[in-house]
mmCIF file of C-alpha atoms and ligand atoms in Angstrom:
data_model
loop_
_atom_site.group_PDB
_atom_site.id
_atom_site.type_symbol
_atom_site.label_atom_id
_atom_site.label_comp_id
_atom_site.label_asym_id
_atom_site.label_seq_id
_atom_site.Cartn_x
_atom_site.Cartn_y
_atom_site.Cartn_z
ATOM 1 C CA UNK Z 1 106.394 126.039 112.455
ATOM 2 C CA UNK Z 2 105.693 126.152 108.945
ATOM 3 C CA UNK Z 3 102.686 124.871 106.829
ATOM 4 C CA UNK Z 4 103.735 121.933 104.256
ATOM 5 C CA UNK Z 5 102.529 121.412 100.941
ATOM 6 C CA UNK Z 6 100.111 118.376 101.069
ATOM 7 C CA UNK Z 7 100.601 116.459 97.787
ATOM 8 C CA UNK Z 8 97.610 115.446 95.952
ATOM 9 C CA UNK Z 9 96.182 112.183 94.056
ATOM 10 C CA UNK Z 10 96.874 110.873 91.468
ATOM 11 C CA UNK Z 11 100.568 111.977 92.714
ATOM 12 C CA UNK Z 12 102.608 108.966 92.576
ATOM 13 C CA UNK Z 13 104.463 109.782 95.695
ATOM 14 C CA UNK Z 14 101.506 109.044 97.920
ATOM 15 C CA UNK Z 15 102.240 105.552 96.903
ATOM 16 C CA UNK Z 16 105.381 105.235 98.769
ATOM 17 C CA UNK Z 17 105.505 103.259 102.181
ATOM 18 C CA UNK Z 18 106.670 104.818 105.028
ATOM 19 C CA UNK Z 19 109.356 103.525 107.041
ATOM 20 C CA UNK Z 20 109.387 102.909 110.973
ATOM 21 C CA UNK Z 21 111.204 106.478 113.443
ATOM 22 C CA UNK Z 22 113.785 105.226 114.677
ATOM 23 C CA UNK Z 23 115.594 108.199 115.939
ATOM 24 C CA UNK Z 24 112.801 110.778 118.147
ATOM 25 C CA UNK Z 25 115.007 113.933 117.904
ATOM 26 C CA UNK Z 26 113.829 117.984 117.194
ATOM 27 C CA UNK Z 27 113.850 117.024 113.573
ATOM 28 C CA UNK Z 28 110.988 114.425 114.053
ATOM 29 C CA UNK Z 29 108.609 117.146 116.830
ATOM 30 C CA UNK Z 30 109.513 119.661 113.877
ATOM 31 C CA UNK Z 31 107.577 117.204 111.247
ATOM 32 C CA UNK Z 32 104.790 116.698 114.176
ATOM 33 C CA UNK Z 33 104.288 120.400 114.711
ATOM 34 C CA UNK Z 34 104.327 121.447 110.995
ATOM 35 C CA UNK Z 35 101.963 118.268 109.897
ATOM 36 C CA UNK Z 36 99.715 119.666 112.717
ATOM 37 C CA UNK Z 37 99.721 123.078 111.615
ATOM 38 C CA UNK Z 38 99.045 122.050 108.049
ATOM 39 C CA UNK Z 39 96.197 119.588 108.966
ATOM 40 C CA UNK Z 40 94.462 122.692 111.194
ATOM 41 C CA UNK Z 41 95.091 125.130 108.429
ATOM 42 C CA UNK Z 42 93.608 122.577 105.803
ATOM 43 C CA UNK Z 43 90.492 122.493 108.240
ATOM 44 C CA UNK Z 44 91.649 118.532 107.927
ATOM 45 C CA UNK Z 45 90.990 115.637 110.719
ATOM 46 C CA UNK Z 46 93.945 113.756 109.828
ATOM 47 C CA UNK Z 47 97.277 113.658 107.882
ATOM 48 C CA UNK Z 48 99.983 111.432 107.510
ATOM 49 C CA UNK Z 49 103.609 112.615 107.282
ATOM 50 C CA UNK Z 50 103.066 110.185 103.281
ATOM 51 C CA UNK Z 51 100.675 113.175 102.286
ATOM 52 C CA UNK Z 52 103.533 116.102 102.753
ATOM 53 C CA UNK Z 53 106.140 113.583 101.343
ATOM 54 C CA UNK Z 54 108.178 112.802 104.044
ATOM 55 C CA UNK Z 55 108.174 108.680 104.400
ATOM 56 C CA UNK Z 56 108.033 108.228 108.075
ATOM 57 C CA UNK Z 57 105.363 106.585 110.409
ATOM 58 C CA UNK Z 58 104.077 109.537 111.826
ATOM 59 C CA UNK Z 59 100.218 110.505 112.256
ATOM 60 C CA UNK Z 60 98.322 113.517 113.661
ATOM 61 C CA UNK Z 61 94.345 113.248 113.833
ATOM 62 C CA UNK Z 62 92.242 115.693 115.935
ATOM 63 C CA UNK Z 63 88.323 114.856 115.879
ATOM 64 C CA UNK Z 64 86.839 117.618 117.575
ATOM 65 C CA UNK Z 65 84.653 120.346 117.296
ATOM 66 C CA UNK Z 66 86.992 122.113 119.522
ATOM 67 C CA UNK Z 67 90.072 121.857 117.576
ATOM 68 C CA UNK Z 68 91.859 121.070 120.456
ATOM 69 C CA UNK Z 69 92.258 117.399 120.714
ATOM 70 C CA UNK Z 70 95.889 116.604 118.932
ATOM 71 C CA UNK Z 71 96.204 113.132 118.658
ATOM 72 C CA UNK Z 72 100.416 112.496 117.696
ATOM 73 C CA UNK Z 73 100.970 108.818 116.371
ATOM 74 C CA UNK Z 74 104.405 107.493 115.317
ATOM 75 C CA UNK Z 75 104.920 103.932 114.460
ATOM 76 C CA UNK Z 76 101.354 103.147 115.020
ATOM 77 C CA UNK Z 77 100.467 99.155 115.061
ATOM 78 C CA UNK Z 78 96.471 97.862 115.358
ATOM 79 C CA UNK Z 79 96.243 95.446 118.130
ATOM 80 C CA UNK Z 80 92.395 94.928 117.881
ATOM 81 C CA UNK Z 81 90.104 95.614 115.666
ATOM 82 C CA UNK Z 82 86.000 95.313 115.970
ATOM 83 C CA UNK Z 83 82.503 96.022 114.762
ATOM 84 C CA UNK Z 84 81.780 97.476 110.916
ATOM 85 C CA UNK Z 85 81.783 101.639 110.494
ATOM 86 C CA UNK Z 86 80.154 103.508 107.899
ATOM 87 C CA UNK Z 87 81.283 106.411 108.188
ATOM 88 C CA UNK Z 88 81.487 108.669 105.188
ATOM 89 C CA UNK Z 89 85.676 109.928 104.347
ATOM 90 C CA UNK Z 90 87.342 112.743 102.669
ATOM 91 C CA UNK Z 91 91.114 113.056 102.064
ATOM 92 C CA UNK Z 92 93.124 116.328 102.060
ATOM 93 C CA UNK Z 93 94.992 114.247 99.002
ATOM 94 C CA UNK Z 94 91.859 114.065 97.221
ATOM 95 C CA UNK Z 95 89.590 117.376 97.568
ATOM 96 C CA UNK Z 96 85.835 117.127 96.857
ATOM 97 C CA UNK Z 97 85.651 113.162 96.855
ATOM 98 C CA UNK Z 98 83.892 111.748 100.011
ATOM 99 C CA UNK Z 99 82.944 107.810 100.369
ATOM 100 C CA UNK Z 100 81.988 105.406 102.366
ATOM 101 C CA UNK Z 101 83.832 102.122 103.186
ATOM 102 C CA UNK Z 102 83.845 100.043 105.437
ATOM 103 C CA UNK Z 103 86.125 100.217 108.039
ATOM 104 C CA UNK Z 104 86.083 98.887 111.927
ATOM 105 C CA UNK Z 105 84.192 100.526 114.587
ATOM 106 C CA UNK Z 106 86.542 100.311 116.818
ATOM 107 C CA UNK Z 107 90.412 100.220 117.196
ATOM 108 C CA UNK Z 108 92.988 99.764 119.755
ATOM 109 C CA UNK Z 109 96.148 100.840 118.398
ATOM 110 C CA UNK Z 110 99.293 101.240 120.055
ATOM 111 C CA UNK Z 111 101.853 103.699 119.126
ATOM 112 C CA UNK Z 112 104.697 106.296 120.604
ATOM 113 C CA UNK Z 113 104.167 109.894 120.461
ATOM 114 C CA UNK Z 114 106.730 112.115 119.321
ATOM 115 C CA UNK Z 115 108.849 112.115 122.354
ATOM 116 C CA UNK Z 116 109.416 108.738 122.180
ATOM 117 C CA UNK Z 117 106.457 107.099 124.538
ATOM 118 C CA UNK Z 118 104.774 104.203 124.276
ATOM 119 C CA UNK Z 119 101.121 104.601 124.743
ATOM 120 C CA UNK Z 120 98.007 102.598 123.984
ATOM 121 C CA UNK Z 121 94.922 104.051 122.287
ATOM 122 C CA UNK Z 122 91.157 102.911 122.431
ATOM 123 C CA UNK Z 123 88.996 104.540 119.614
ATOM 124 C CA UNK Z 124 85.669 104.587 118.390
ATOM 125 C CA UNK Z 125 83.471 106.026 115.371
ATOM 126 C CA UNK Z 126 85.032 108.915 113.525
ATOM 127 C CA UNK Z 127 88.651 108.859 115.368
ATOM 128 C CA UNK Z 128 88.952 105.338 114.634
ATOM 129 C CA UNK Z 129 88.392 105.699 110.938
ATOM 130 C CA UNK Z 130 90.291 108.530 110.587
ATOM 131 C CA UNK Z 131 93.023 106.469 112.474
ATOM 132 C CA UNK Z 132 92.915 103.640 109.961
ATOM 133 C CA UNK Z 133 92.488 106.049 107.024
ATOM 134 C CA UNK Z 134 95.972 107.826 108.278
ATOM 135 C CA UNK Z 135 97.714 103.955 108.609
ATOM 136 C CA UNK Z 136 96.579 102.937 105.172
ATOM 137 C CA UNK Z 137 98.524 106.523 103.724
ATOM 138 C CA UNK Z 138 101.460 104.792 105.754
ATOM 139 C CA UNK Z 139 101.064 101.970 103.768
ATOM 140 C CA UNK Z 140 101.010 103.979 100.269
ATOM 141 C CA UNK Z 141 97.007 103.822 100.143
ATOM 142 C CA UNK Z 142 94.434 106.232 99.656
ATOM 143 C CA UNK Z 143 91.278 105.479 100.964
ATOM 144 C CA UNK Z 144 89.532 105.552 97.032
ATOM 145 C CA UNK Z 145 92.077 103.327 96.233
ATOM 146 C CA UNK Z 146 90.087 100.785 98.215
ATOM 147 C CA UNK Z 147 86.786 101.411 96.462
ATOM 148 C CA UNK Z 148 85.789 99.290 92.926
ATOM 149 C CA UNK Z 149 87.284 99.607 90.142
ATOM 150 C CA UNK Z 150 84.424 101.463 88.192
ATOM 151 C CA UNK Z 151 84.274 103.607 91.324
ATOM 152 C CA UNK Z 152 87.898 104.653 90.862
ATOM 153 C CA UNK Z 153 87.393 105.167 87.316
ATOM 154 C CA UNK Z 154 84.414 107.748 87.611
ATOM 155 C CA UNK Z 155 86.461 109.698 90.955
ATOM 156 C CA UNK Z 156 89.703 109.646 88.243
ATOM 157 C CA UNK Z 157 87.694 111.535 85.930
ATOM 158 C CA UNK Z 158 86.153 113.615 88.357
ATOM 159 C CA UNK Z 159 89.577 114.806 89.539
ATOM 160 C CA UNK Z 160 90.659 115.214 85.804
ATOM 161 C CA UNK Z 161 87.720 117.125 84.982
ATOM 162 C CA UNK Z 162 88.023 119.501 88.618
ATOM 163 C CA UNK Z 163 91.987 119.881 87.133
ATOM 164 C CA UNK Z 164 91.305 121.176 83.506
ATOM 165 C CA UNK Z 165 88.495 123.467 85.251
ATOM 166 C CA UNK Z 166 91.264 125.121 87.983
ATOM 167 C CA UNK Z 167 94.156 125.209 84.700
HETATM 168 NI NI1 LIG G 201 93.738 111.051 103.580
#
């Protein structure tokens, strides 16, 4: 296993969409093991194979206290959606920044894990936003990215400001 390097906003690359796994081969429960690895070392949630620049459907989330909840989700599709969430996000892509937005309270998402079975998932509260937080990375969004404009503006020159202090 190996820890990836998790790219970070505004890095134009976390704008591409990922395409559907096809093929669920070693290669593919290499990329599931490694994002895992990097989201436990990154004391992270969530991460989407987008944020360590490979282009591929592929999810791993873990919620719990315990660390010991992996949640693997390849090709993952929202089948129902409910209620209104408000629960506040951070992004291993963007560092320091942590919002609110609204989001649904609950999910049911179906999806295949990285051995190629089909499964169906029910979540609530903090998995299910971190669930549709990963899907939108699928989709070439960060979550700020779906915040106001003047919002975006003042995070942009947070992030600009946190970069010239680290150079
Ligand atoms: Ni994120």
């Amino acid at each position: 296993m190996a820890i990836l390097n998790i790219l970070r906003y505004p890095d134009a690359r976390l704008h591409k969409v990922a395409e559907p796994v096809k093929v669920f081969d070693d290669s593919l429960k290499r990329l599931v093991a490694d994002m895992a690895e990097t989201m436990y070392a990154a004391s992270g949630v969530g991460l989407a194979a987008t944020q360590v620049d490979v282009h591929k459907q592929v999810i791993v989330v873990d919620v719990s206290d315990r660390r010991d909840s992996l949640v693997v989700l390849v090709n993952p599709e929202i089948v129902e959606a409910s209620g209104v969430s408000d629960i506040e996000e951070g992004c291993l892509s963007v560092p320091g920044i942590y919002e609110t937005l609204e989001r649904a309270e609950r999910v049911k998402v179906r999806a295949f894990d990285q051995h190629g079975k089909s499964f169906t998932l029910e979540a609530q509260g903090l998995l299910s936003v971190c669930i549709q937080h990963e899907m939108d990375h699928l989709q070439g969004k960060v979550f700020i990215e779906r915040l106001s404009q003047l919002k975006q503006q003042r995070i942009r020159a947070r992030i600009a400001k946190q970069l010239r202090k680290s150079a």
